[in-house]
mmCIF file of C-alpha atoms in Angstrom:
data_model
loop_
_atom_site.group_PDB
_atom_site.id
_atom_site.type_symbol
_atom_site.label_atom_id
_atom_site.label_comp_id
_atom_site.label_asym_id
_atom_site.label_seq_id
_atom_site.Cartn_x
_atom_site.Cartn_y
_atom_site.Cartn_z
ATOM 1 C CA UNK A 94 105.584 62.235 111.997
ATOM 2 C CA UNK A 95 103.544 60.378 109.350
ATOM 3 C CA UNK A 96 105.105 58.159 106.691
ATOM 4 C CA UNK A 97 104.261 60.638 103.904
ATOM 5 C CA UNK A 98 105.711 63.595 105.796
ATOM 6 C CA UNK A 99 108.846 61.617 106.676
ATOM 7 C CA UNK A 100 109.346 60.665 103.026
ATOM 8 C CA UNK A 101 108.792 64.230 101.837
ATOM 9 C CA UNK A 102 111.345 65.601 104.280
ATOM 10 C CA UNK A 103 113.809 62.862 103.335
ATOM 11 C CA UNK A 104 113.514 63.816 99.661
ATOM 12 C CA UNK A 105 114.019 67.499 100.492
ATOM 13 C CA UNK A 106 117.035 66.791 102.711
ATOM 14 C CA UNK A 107 118.544 64.449 100.111
ATOM 15 C CA UNK A 108 118.394 67.117 97.407
ATOM 16 C CA UNK A 109 119.661 69.892 99.660
ATOM 17 C CA UNK A 110 122.317 67.679 101.195
ATOM 18 C CA UNK A 111 123.920 66.685 97.907
ATOM 19 C CA UNK A 112 123.170 69.451 95.400
ATOM 20 C CA UNK A 113 123.847 73.042 94.550
ATOM 21 C CA UNK A 114 120.256 74.263 94.727
ATOM 22 C CA UNK A 115 120.384 77.966 93.849
ATOM 23 C CA UNK A 116 122.575 79.209 91.001
ATOM 24 C CA UNK A 117 121.207 82.743 91.439
ATOM 25 C CA UNK A 118 119.401 84.572 94.242
ATOM 26 C CA UNK A 119 115.615 84.795 94.129
ATOM 27 C CA UNK A 120 115.142 87.705 96.501
ATOM 28 C CA UNK A 121 115.228 91.251 95.140
ATOM 29 C CA UNK A 122 118.192 93.126 96.704
ATOM 30 C CA UNK A 123 116.831 96.476 95.574
ATOM 31 C CA UNK A 124 113.883 95.957 97.920
ATOM 32 C CA UNK A 125 116.214 94.715 100.647
ATOM 33 C CA UNK A 126 118.474 97.736 100.497
ATOM 34 C CA UNK A 127 115.585 100.185 100.506
ATOM 35 C CA UNK A 128 114.147 98.568 103.635
ATOM 36 C CA UNK A 129 117.380 97.863 105.488
ATOM 37 C CA UNK A 130 119.255 101.152 105.017
ATOM 38 C CA UNK A 131 122.736 99.705 105.542
ATOM 39 C CA UNK A 132 125.805 101.897 106.009
ATOM 40 C CA UNK A 133 129.449 101.973 107.186
ATOM 41 C CA UNK A 134 128.623 100.710 110.679
ATOM 42 C CA UNK A 135 126.460 97.807 109.505
ATOM 43 C CA UNK A 136 127.331 94.256 110.507
ATOM 44 C CA UNK A 137 125.082 92.088 108.357
ATOM 45 C CA UNK A 138 124.026 88.453 108.778
ATOM 46 C CA UNK A 139 122.374 86.890 105.726
ATOM 47 C CA UNK A 140 121.611 83.391 104.494
ATOM 48 C CA UNK A 141 123.990 82.803 101.578
ATOM 49 C CA UNK A 142 121.760 81.375 98.838
ATOM 50 C CA UNK A 143 123.735 82.100 95.644
ATOM 51 C CA UNK A 144 125.584 85.084 97.119
ATOM 52 C CA UNK A 145 124.415 87.649 94.549
ATOM 53 C CA UNK A 146 122.627 89.738 97.164
ATOM 54 C CA UNK A 147 125.514 89.720 99.638
ATOM 55 C CA UNK A 148 127.639 91.309 96.910
ATOM 56 C CA UNK A 149 124.865 93.807 96.169
ATOM 57 C CA UNK A 150 124.802 94.849 99.842
ATOM 58 C CA UNK A 151 128.489 95.790 99.631
ATOM 59 C CA UNK A 152 127.478 98.783 97.518
ATOM 60 C CA UNK A 153 126.000 100.283 100.711
ATOM 61 C CA UNK A 154 129.464 100.024 102.294
ATOM 62 C CA UNK A 155 128.697 97.802 105.327
ATOM 63 C CA UNK A 156 131.586 96.933 107.621
ATOM 64 C CA UNK A 157 130.897 93.176 107.588
ATOM 65 C CA UNK A 158 128.669 90.717 105.706
ATOM 66 C CA UNK A 159 128.412 87.279 107.301
ATOM 67 C CA UNK A 160 126.908 84.685 104.943
ATOM 68 C CA UNK A 161 125.528 81.542 106.571
ATOM 69 C CA UNK A 162 124.187 78.416 104.856
ATOM 70 C CA UNK A 163 123.833 74.784 105.864
ATOM 71 C CA UNK A 164 124.609 73.828 102.251
ATOM 72 C CA UNK A 165 128.380 74.151 101.677
ATOM 73 C CA UNK A 166 127.860 74.290 97.915
ATOM 74 C CA UNK A 167 126.068 77.627 98.218
ATOM 75 C CA UNK A 168 129.047 79.028 100.134
ATOM 76 C CA UNK A 169 131.418 77.598 97.533
ATOM 77 C CA UNK A 170 129.471 79.472 94.856
ATOM 78 C CA UNK A 171 129.748 82.770 96.697
ATOM 79 C CA UNK A 172 133.448 82.181 97.268
ATOM 80 C CA UNK A 173 133.958 81.635 93.540
ATOM 81 C CA UNK A 174 132.290 84.987 92.880
ATOM 82 C CA UNK A 175 134.359 86.842 95.469
ATOM 83 C CA UNK A 176 137.492 85.150 94.092
ATOM 84 C CA UNK A 177 136.822 86.796 90.727
ATOM 85 C CA UNK A 178 136.834 90.176 92.452
ATOM 86 C CA UNK A 179 139.839 89.472 94.674
ATOM 87 C CA UNK A 180 141.844 88.290 91.667
ATOM 88 C CA UNK A 181 140.912 91.415 89.692
ATOM 89 C CA UNK A 182 139.572 89.261 86.834
ATOM 90 C CA UNK A 183 136.579 91.229 85.555
ATOM 91 C CA UNK A 184 136.481 89.374 82.232
ATOM 92 C CA UNK A 185 136.456 86.074 84.082
ATOM 93 C CA UNK A 186 133.577 87.216 86.315
ATOM 94 C CA UNK A 187 131.651 88.121 83.169
ATOM 95 C CA UNK A 188 132.305 84.753 81.540
ATOM 96 C CA UNK A 189 131.441 82.640 84.571
ATOM 97 C CA UNK A 190 128.452 84.562 85.851
ATOM 98 C CA UNK A 191 127.394 86.932 83.083
ATOM 99 C CA UNK A 192 127.173 84.414 80.254
ATOM 100 C CA UNK A 193 127.458 81.271 82.392
ATOM 101 C CA UNK A 194 130.016 79.844 79.959
ATOM 102 C CA UNK A 195 133.817 79.667 80.324
ATOM 103 C CA UNK A 196 135.329 76.930 78.091
ATOM 104 C CA UNK A 197 138.783 77.259 79.696
ATOM 105 C CA UNK A 198 137.409 77.236 83.247
ATOM 106 C CA UNK A 199 139.817 74.565 84.481
ATOM 107 C CA UNK A 200 142.903 76.511 83.444
ATOM 108 C CA UNK A 201 141.794 79.881 84.797
ATOM 109 C CA UNK A 202 140.527 78.259 87.974
ATOM 110 C CA UNK A 203 143.906 76.740 88.815
ATOM 111 C CA UNK A 204 145.896 79.788 87.693
ATOM 112 C CA UNK A 205 143.782 82.657 89.008
ATOM 113 C CA UNK A 206 141.037 81.627 91.422
ATOM 114 C CA UNK A 207 142.093 78.531 93.360
ATOM 115 C CA UNK A 208 144.181 80.334 95.991
ATOM 116 C CA UNK A 209 141.288 82.586 97.023
ATOM 117 C CA UNK A 210 139.017 79.680 98.002
ATOM 118 C CA UNK A 211 138.659 77.632 101.157
ATOM 119 C CA UNK A 212 139.784 73.981 100.903
ATOM 120 C CA UNK A 213 136.129 72.872 100.773
ATOM 121 C CA UNK A 214 135.339 75.267 97.923
ATOM 122 C CA UNK A 215 138.512 74.248 96.076
ATOM 123 C CA UNK A 216 137.447 70.608 96.184
ATOM 124 C CA UNK A 217 133.888 71.341 95.108
ATOM 125 C CA UNK A 218 134.822 73.403 92.069
ATOM 126 C CA UNK A 219 137.562 71.027 90.961
ATOM 127 C CA UNK A 220 134.756 68.484 90.583
ATOM 128 C CA UNK A 221 132.148 70.790 89.003
ATOM 129 C CA UNK A 222 133.908 73.187 86.633
ATOM 130 C CA UNK A 223 132.115 71.368 83.812
ATOM 131 C CA UNK A 224 129.089 73.490 84.777
ATOM 132 C CA UNK A 225 130.755 76.298 82.818
ATOM 133 C CA UNK A 226 131.964 74.251 79.847
ATOM 134 C CA UNK A 227 129.247 75.396 77.441
ATOM 135 C CA UNK A 228 128.763 71.779 76.357
ATOM 136 C CA UNK A 229 125.937 69.277 76.539
ATOM 137 C CA UNK A 230 122.180 69.708 76.681
ATOM 138 C CA UNK A 231 122.461 72.332 79.423
ATOM 139 C CA UNK A 232 125.362 74.488 78.197
ATOM 140 C CA UNK A 233 124.966 77.418 80.611
ATOM 141 C CA UNK A 234 125.839 77.425 84.311
ATOM 142 C CA UNK A 235 122.345 78.808 84.839
ATOM 143 C CA UNK A 236 120.846 75.508 83.714
ATOM 144 C CA UNK A 237 122.889 73.738 86.425
ATOM 145 C CA UNK A 238 122.111 73.054 90.054
ATOM 146 C CA UNK A 239 118.732 71.601 90.948
ATOM 147 C CA UNK A 240 116.765 74.834 90.393
ATOM 148 C CA UNK A 241 118.518 75.458 87.083
ATOM 149 C CA UNK A 242 117.689 71.935 85.934
ATOM 150 C CA UNK A 243 113.974 72.509 86.583
ATOM 151 C CA UNK A 244 114.075 75.877 84.792
ATOM 152 C CA UNK A 245 115.720 74.193 81.789
ATOM 153 C CA UNK A 246 113.147 71.388 81.701
ATOM 154 C CA UNK A 247 110.204 73.797 81.839
ATOM 155 C CA UNK A 248 111.753 75.934 79.109
ATOM 156 C CA UNK A 249 112.390 72.928 76.861
ATOM 157 C CA UNK A 250 108.828 71.682 77.284
ATOM 158 C CA UNK A 251 107.293 75.066 76.511
ATOM 159 C CA UNK A 252 109.424 75.839 73.491
ATOM 160 C CA UNK A 253 108.617 72.643 71.695
ATOM 161 C CA UNK A 254 105.719 74.742 70.409
ATOM 162 C CA UNK A 255 106.928 77.520 68.038
ATOM 163 C CA UNK A 256 103.921 79.731 68.765
ATOM 164 C CA UNK A 257 104.548 79.573 72.513
ATOM 165 C CA UNK A 258 108.166 80.536 71.903
ATOM 166 C CA UNK A 259 107.107 83.481 69.710
ATOM 167 C CA UNK A 260 104.726 84.746 72.392
ATOM 168 C CA UNK A 261 107.386 84.388 75.096
ATOM 169 C CA UNK A 262 109.949 86.215 72.959
ATOM 170 C CA UNK A 263 107.567 89.134 72.512
ATOM 171 C CA UNK A 264 106.759 89.124 76.229
ATOM 172 C CA UNK A 265 110.416 89.363 77.253
ATOM 173 C CA UNK A 266 111.112 92.066 74.669
ATOM 174 C CA UNK A 267 108.166 94.237 75.763
ATOM 175 C CA UNK A 268 108.919 97.904 76.356
ATOM 176 C CA UNK A 269 105.669 98.927 78.055
ATOM 177 C CA UNK A 270 103.355 97.412 80.642
ATOM 178 C CA UNK A 271 100.574 97.465 78.058
ATOM 179 C CA UNK A 272 102.654 95.257 75.743
ATOM 180 C CA UNK A 273 103.595 92.967 78.608
ATOM 181 C CA UNK A 274 99.992 92.517 79.669
ATOM 182 C CA UNK A 275 98.956 91.684 76.125
ATOM 183 C CA UNK A 276 101.640 89.060 75.630
ATOM 184 C CA UNK A 277 101.373 87.639 79.136
ATOM 185 C CA UNK A 278 97.619 87.130 78.689
ATOM 186 C CA UNK A 279 98.462 84.942 75.703
ATOM 187 C CA UNK A 280 101.359 83.222 77.477
ATOM 188 C CA UNK A 281 99.715 82.310 80.783
ATOM 189 C CA UNK A 282 97.400 79.504 79.561
ATOM 190 C CA UNK A 283 100.299 78.021 77.605
ATOM 191 C CA UNK A 284 102.582 78.127 80.651
ATOM 192 C CA UNK A 285 99.987 76.858 83.121
ATOM 193 C CA UNK A 286 98.825 74.078 80.847
ATOM 194 C CA UNK A 287 97.615 70.811 82.420
ATOM 195 C CA UNK A 288 100.999 69.085 82.196
ATOM 196 C CA UNK A 289 103.000 71.924 83.751
ATOM 197 C CA UNK A 290 100.381 72.442 86.450
ATOM 198 C CA UNK A 291 100.849 68.776 87.375
ATOM 199 C CA UNK A 292 104.640 68.910 86.999
ATOM 200 C CA UNK A 293 105.178 72.034 89.109
ATOM 201 C CA UNK A 294 103.170 70.752 92.060
ATOM 202 C CA UNK A 295 105.222 67.561 92.400
ATOM 203 C CA UNK A 296 107.164 67.455 95.663
ATOM 204 C CA UNK A 297 110.379 66.368 93.939
ATOM 205 C CA UNK A 298 110.184 69.361 91.572
ATOM 206 C CA UNK A 299 109.394 71.803 94.361
ATOM 207 C CA UNK A 300 112.253 70.398 96.437
ATOM 208 C CA UNK A 301 114.648 70.912 93.531
ATOM 209 C CA UNK A 302 113.471 74.534 93.425
ATOM 210 C CA UNK A 303 114.244 74.837 97.133
ATOM 211 C CA UNK A 304 110.608 74.788 98.313
ATOM 212 C CA UNK A 305 109.983 72.416 101.278
ATOM 213 C CA UNK A 306 106.648 70.688 101.822
ATOM 214 C CA UNK A 307 105.678 73.183 104.540
ATOM 215 C CA UNK A 308 105.890 76.051 102.044
ATOM 216 C CA UNK A 309 104.032 74.036 99.446
ATOM 217 C CA UNK A 310 101.170 73.605 101.908
ATOM 218 C CA UNK A 311 101.154 77.308 102.728
ATOM 219 C CA UNK A 312 101.031 78.186 99.031
ATOM 220 C CA UNK A 313 98.248 75.771 98.198
ATOM 221 C CA UNK A 314 95.986 76.936 101.039
ATOM 222 C CA UNK A 315 95.834 80.449 99.572
ATOM 223 C CA UNK A 316 94.040 79.509 96.339
ATOM 224 C CA UNK A 317 91.217 77.096 95.393
ATOM 225 C CA UNK A 318 93.375 75.573 92.641
ATOM 226 C CA UNK A 319 96.390 75.230 94.911
ATOM 227 C CA UNK A 320 99.927 75.629 93.605
ATOM 228 C CA UNK A 321 98.743 76.608 90.127
ATOM 229 C CA UNK A 322 96.785 79.494 91.624
ATOM 230 C CA UNK A 323 99.753 80.582 93.702
ATOM 231 C CA UNK A 324 102.043 80.578 90.663
ATOM 232 C CA UNK A 325 99.422 82.343 88.533
ATOM 233 C CA UNK A 326 99.026 85.123 91.097
ATOM 234 C CA UNK A 327 102.794 85.620 91.374
ATOM 235 C CA UNK A 328 103.375 85.729 87.642
ATOM 236 C CA UNK A 329 100.460 88.069 86.897
ATOM 237 C CA UNK A 330 101.899 90.616 89.297
ATOM 238 C CA UNK A 331 105.451 90.353 87.939
ATOM 239 C CA UNK A 332 104.523 90.375 84.265
ATOM 240 C CA UNK A 333 101.684 92.909 84.239
ATOM 241 C CA UNK A 334 102.640 95.354 87.020
ATOM 242 C CA UNK A 335 106.454 95.651 86.800
ATOM 243 C CA UNK A 336 108.715 96.350 83.787
ATOM 244 C CA UNK A 337 110.167 93.124 82.411
ATOM 245 C CA UNK A 338 113.022 95.070 80.808
ATOM 246 C CA UNK A 339 114.367 95.659 84.335
ATOM 247 C CA UNK A 340 113.685 92.162 85.642
ATOM 248 C CA UNK A 341 116.948 90.260 85.487
ATOM 249 C CA UNK A 342 115.530 87.387 87.554
ATOM 250 C CA UNK A 343 113.009 86.153 85.007
ATOM 251 C CA UNK A 344 115.047 87.317 82.022
ATOM 252 C CA UNK A 345 117.847 85.022 83.189
ATOM 253 C CA UNK A 346 115.718 81.898 83.204
ATOM 254 C CA UNK A 347 114.337 82.759 79.794
ATOM 255 C CA UNK A 348 117.695 83.428 78.106
ATOM 256 C CA UNK A 349 120.052 81.294 80.212
ATOM 257 C CA UNK A 350 122.401 84.259 80.632
ATOM 258 C CA UNK A 351 122.331 87.924 81.621
ATOM 259 C CA UNK A 352 122.230 90.666 79.017
ATOM 260 C CA UNK A 353 124.501 93.696 79.172
ATOM 261 C CA UNK A 354 121.648 95.954 80.244
ATOM 262 C CA UNK A 355 119.615 93.635 82.494
ATOM 263 C CA UNK A 356 121.772 92.089 85.188
ATOM 264 C CA UNK A 357 122.550 92.145 88.929
ATOM 265 C CA UNK A 358 124.621 95.026 90.247
ATOM 266 C CA UNK A 359 127.587 92.794 91.013
ATOM 267 C CA UNK A 360 127.963 92.111 87.272
ATOM 268 C CA UNK A 361 127.827 95.749 86.202
ATOM 269 C CA UNK A 362 131.299 96.938 85.095
ATOM 270 C CA UNK A 363 130.932 100.278 86.886
ATOM 271 C CA UNK A 364 130.777 98.476 90.249
ATOM 272 C CA UNK A 365 133.724 96.114 89.761
ATOM 273 C CA UNK A 366 136.439 98.159 91.489
ATOM 274 C CA UNK A 367 134.183 99.067 94.402
ATOM 275 C CA UNK A 368 133.298 95.433 94.993
ATOM 276 C CA UNK A 369 136.898 94.351 94.479
ATOM 277 C CA UNK A 370 137.957 96.656 97.299
ATOM 278 C CA UNK A 371 135.168 95.425 99.607
ATOM 279 C CA UNK A 372 134.965 91.708 98.733
ATOM 280 C CA UNK A 373 137.072 90.720 101.745
ATOM 281 C CA UNK A 374 134.305 92.013 104.024
ATOM 282 C CA UNK A 375 132.268 88.927 103.099
ATOM 283 C CA UNK A 376 132.799 85.821 105.208
ATOM 284 C CA UNK A 377 131.052 82.466 104.669
ATOM 285 C CA UNK A 378 129.987 79.910 107.293
ATOM 286 C CA UNK A 379 128.581 76.435 106.708
ATOM 287 C CA UNK A 380 126.200 76.221 109.646
ATOM 288 C CA UNK A 381 122.699 76.938 110.836
ATOM 289 C CA UNK A 382 121.960 80.515 111.798
ATOM 290 C CA UNK A 383 121.760 79.492 115.453
ATOM 291 C CA UNK A 384 125.072 77.664 115.185
ATOM 292 C CA UNK A 385 126.692 80.721 113.637
ATOM 293 C CA UNK A 386 125.445 83.028 116.394
ATOM 294 C CA UNK A 387 126.564 80.650 119.132
ATOM 295 C CA UNK A 388 130.062 80.448 117.648
ATOM 296 C CA UNK A 389 130.320 84.144 116.742
ATOM 297 C CA UNK A 390 128.792 85.968 119.743
ATOM 298 C CA UNK A 391 129.009 89.578 118.580
ATOM 299 C CA UNK A 392 126.275 92.117 117.994
ATOM 300 C CA UNK A 393 124.882 92.558 114.496
ATOM 301 C CA UNK A 394 122.815 95.312 112.934
ATOM 302 C CA UNK A 395 120.977 93.441 110.167
ATOM 303 C CA UNK A 396 119.522 89.942 109.880
ATOM 304 C CA UNK A 397 118.240 88.847 106.447
ATOM 305 C CA UNK A 398 116.526 85.494 106.997
ATOM 306 C CA UNK A 399 115.128 84.806 103.510
ATOM 307 C CA UNK A 400 112.280 82.274 103.918
ATOM 308 C CA UNK A 401 113.802 79.432 105.926
ATOM 309 C CA UNK A 402 111.611 80.063 108.975
ATOM 310 C CA UNK A 403 108.621 78.658 107.079
ATOM 311 C CA UNK A 404 110.373 75.285 107.286
ATOM 312 C CA UNK A 405 111.412 75.716 110.927
ATOM 313 C CA UNK A 406 107.865 76.674 111.930
ATOM 314 C CA UNK A 407 106.471 73.497 110.395
ATOM 315 C CA UNK A 408 109.227 71.073 111.370
ATOM 316 C CA UNK A 409 111.424 72.365 114.203
ATOM 317 C CA UNK A 410 109.515 74.796 116.415
ATOM 318 C CA UNK A 411 112.061 74.515 119.203
ATOM 319 C CA UNK A 412 114.805 75.446 116.742
ATOM 320 C CA UNK A 413 112.688 78.411 115.591
ATOM 321 C CA UNK A 414 112.379 79.664 119.177
ATOM 322 C CA UNK A 415 116.104 79.148 119.773
ATOM 323 C CA UNK A 416 116.970 81.044 116.599
ATOM 324 C CA UNK A 417 114.827 84.034 117.538
ATOM 325 C CA UNK A 418 116.255 84.078 121.047
ATOM 326 C CA UNK A 419 119.777 84.157 119.637
ATOM 327 C CA UNK A 420 118.901 86.840 117.090
ATOM 328 C CA UNK A 421 117.554 89.093 119.833
ATOM 329 C CA UNK A 422 120.486 88.297 122.100
ATOM 330 C CA UNK A 423 122.977 89.359 119.414
ATOM 331 C CA UNK A 424 121.003 92.209 117.850
ATOM 332 C CA UNK A 425 122.340 95.720 118.276
ATOM 333 C CA UNK A 426 119.758 98.265 119.480
ATOM 334 C CA UNK A 427 117.794 99.329 116.415
ATOM 335 C CA UNK A 428 118.864 96.256 114.412
ATOM 336 C CA UNK A 429 116.780 95.433 111.333
ATOM 337 C CA UNK A 430 115.258 92.010 110.698
ATOM 338 C CA UNK A 431 113.875 90.963 107.297
ATOM 339 C CA UNK A 432 112.197 87.704 106.364
ATOM 340 C CA UNK A 433 109.977 86.424 103.569
ATOM 341 C CA UNK A 434 107.308 83.730 103.592
ATOM 342 C CA UNK A 435 104.919 81.684 101.488
ATOM 343 C CA UNK A 436 102.231 82.963 103.885
ATOM 344 C CA UNK A 437 100.709 86.363 103.223
ATOM 345 C CA UNK A 438 100.807 87.110 106.948
ATOM 346 C CA UNK A 439 103.275 84.816 108.748
ATOM 347 C CA UNK A 440 101.711 83.706 112.033
ATOM 348 C CA UNK A 441 104.599 81.699 113.442
ATOM 349 C CA UNK A 442 106.560 84.548 115.053
ATOM 350 C CA UNK A 443 106.838 83.835 118.822
ATOM 351 C CA UNK A 444 105.124 86.297 121.168
ATOM 352 C CA UNK A 445 108.377 87.280 122.853
ATOM 353 C CA UNK A 446 109.699 88.360 119.449
ATOM 354 C CA UNK A 447 106.669 90.504 118.666
ATOM 355 C CA UNK A 448 107.149 92.199 122.027
ATOM 356 C CA UNK A 449 110.699 93.207 121.134
ATOM 357 C CA UNK A 450 110.509 94.009 117.426
ATOM 358 C CA UNK A 451 108.514 96.845 115.903
ATOM 359 C CA UNK A 452 107.211 95.458 112.607
ATOM 360 C CA UNK A 453 106.596 97.854 109.711
ATOM 361 C CA UNK A 454 103.723 96.440 107.624
ATOM 362 C CA UNK A 455 103.660 99.442 105.284
ATOM 363 C CA UNK A 456 107.320 98.972 104.322
ATOM 364 C CA UNK A 457 106.738 95.250 103.851
ATOM 365 C CA UNK A 458 103.729 95.882 101.612
ATOM 366 C CA UNK A 459 105.655 98.392 99.523
ATOM 367 C CA UNK A 460 108.392 95.826 99.109
ATOM 368 C CA UNK A 461 105.891 93.218 97.971
ATOM 369 C CA UNK A 462 104.507 95.584 95.349
ATOM 370 C CA UNK A 463 107.917 96.381 93.845
ATOM 371 C CA UNK A 464 109.570 92.963 94.254
ATOM 372 C CA UNK A 465 110.716 91.847 90.800
ATOM 373 C CA UNK A 466 110.844 88.173 91.823
ATOM 374 C CA UNK A 467 107.288 87.916 93.093
ATOM 375 C CA UNK A 468 107.467 84.348 94.387
ATOM 376 C CA UNK A 469 106.762 85.109 98.061
ATOM 377 C CA UNK A 470 103.263 85.803 99.369
ATOM 378 C CA UNK A 471 104.437 87.871 102.325
ATOM 379 C CA UNK A 472 107.344 89.665 103.992
ATOM 380 C CA UNK A 473 108.158 91.061 107.423
ATOM 381 C CA UNK A 474 110.554 93.934 108.128
ATOM 382 C CA UNK A 475 111.090 95.144 111.673
ATOM 383 C CA UNK A 476 113.360 97.043 114.041
ATOM 384 C CA UNK A 477 114.622 95.667 117.336
ATOM 385 C CA UNK A 478 113.558 98.019 120.115
ATOM 386 C CA UNK A 479 116.406 100.036 121.583
ATOM 387 C CA UNK A 480 115.084 99.229 125.063
ATOM 388 C CA UNK A 481 114.959 95.505 124.455
ATOM 389 C CA UNK A 482 116.337 93.253 127.148
ATOM 390 C CA UNK A 483 117.801 90.482 125.041
ATOM 391 C CA UNK A 484 115.942 87.199 125.361
ATOM 392 C CA UNK A 485 118.283 84.548 126.738
ATOM 393 C CA UNK A 486 117.892 80.806 126.618
ATOM 394 C CA UNK A 487 116.936 79.274 129.935
#
């Protein structure tokens, strides 16, 4: 491994080893649920991220949702969310994760939430409840964590210019695609100005957003102007093809909080009691996916892999092969597998996997077209063949 690559990976590991990276999920659960078709017999394995999507999946009434992440802070975040449901504190859920501000967080944490958390999550939140204080330069929880810090910095830089802020305000208040296209056309050159193009391609910045160097390379090979072209293509699709009024992902990082009408399902009042009754079906594990499957050798019906295999393919090919072997070994007949990638057509799937999974490119393409996040170039959705002889490690 070259010196530059070693340094890049060290920076990425340092950030991910000591920081809460994701304060919200950046995969669209509406697309997931349409593709995955979960139900009462579903036993789901998903990478935790910020936990929003795991809660969304509960609306499809799965029997189990196993959330796995190597970063214990991501699991602590999901546990804090499930604690709000288990405690029956809807107003507290709204304060912490609707507005991102709860001035009396320390008191309510000790009185109402503490007992629902693992010891590791208890310790983490005792040290970081200031994220919800509403004080300082970054008053919202959604400006915290490494990705939130980058979103805040970009927002502050852009809105130093009153005209840019006016254009952005009109863009996010648009009611039609025609309006959106008009305002986005004005906004794009201001957003992708020379400074931000330079800033957003820096490895440190991308690492804080959760994007490893391998994904950065994939993104930059797709367009002549590299990362700027990748970002431009993503944003044009999101802001000119899909209604922004329904896009709680980008609305959140504009406003720093969710509105009453544009928010994830887990924050909608009409779903609170349902999720309260099902929250105990979520279990968290601080481990790799392979480690989880080795320690929990059951069969599972759904595997949601997010985009982490981009990194494995570039850095740990043996681990990638091991992971796929374990997935197939523990997949129920007809199990669904979903992953996303910075590559338009991921080419790192081992041959033995392609022989045992029937990929559905039409479903994946439909998902890409309706995905409100828009930050991935490609997706794969497939079904494990019912006749598969599970691949075992030699």
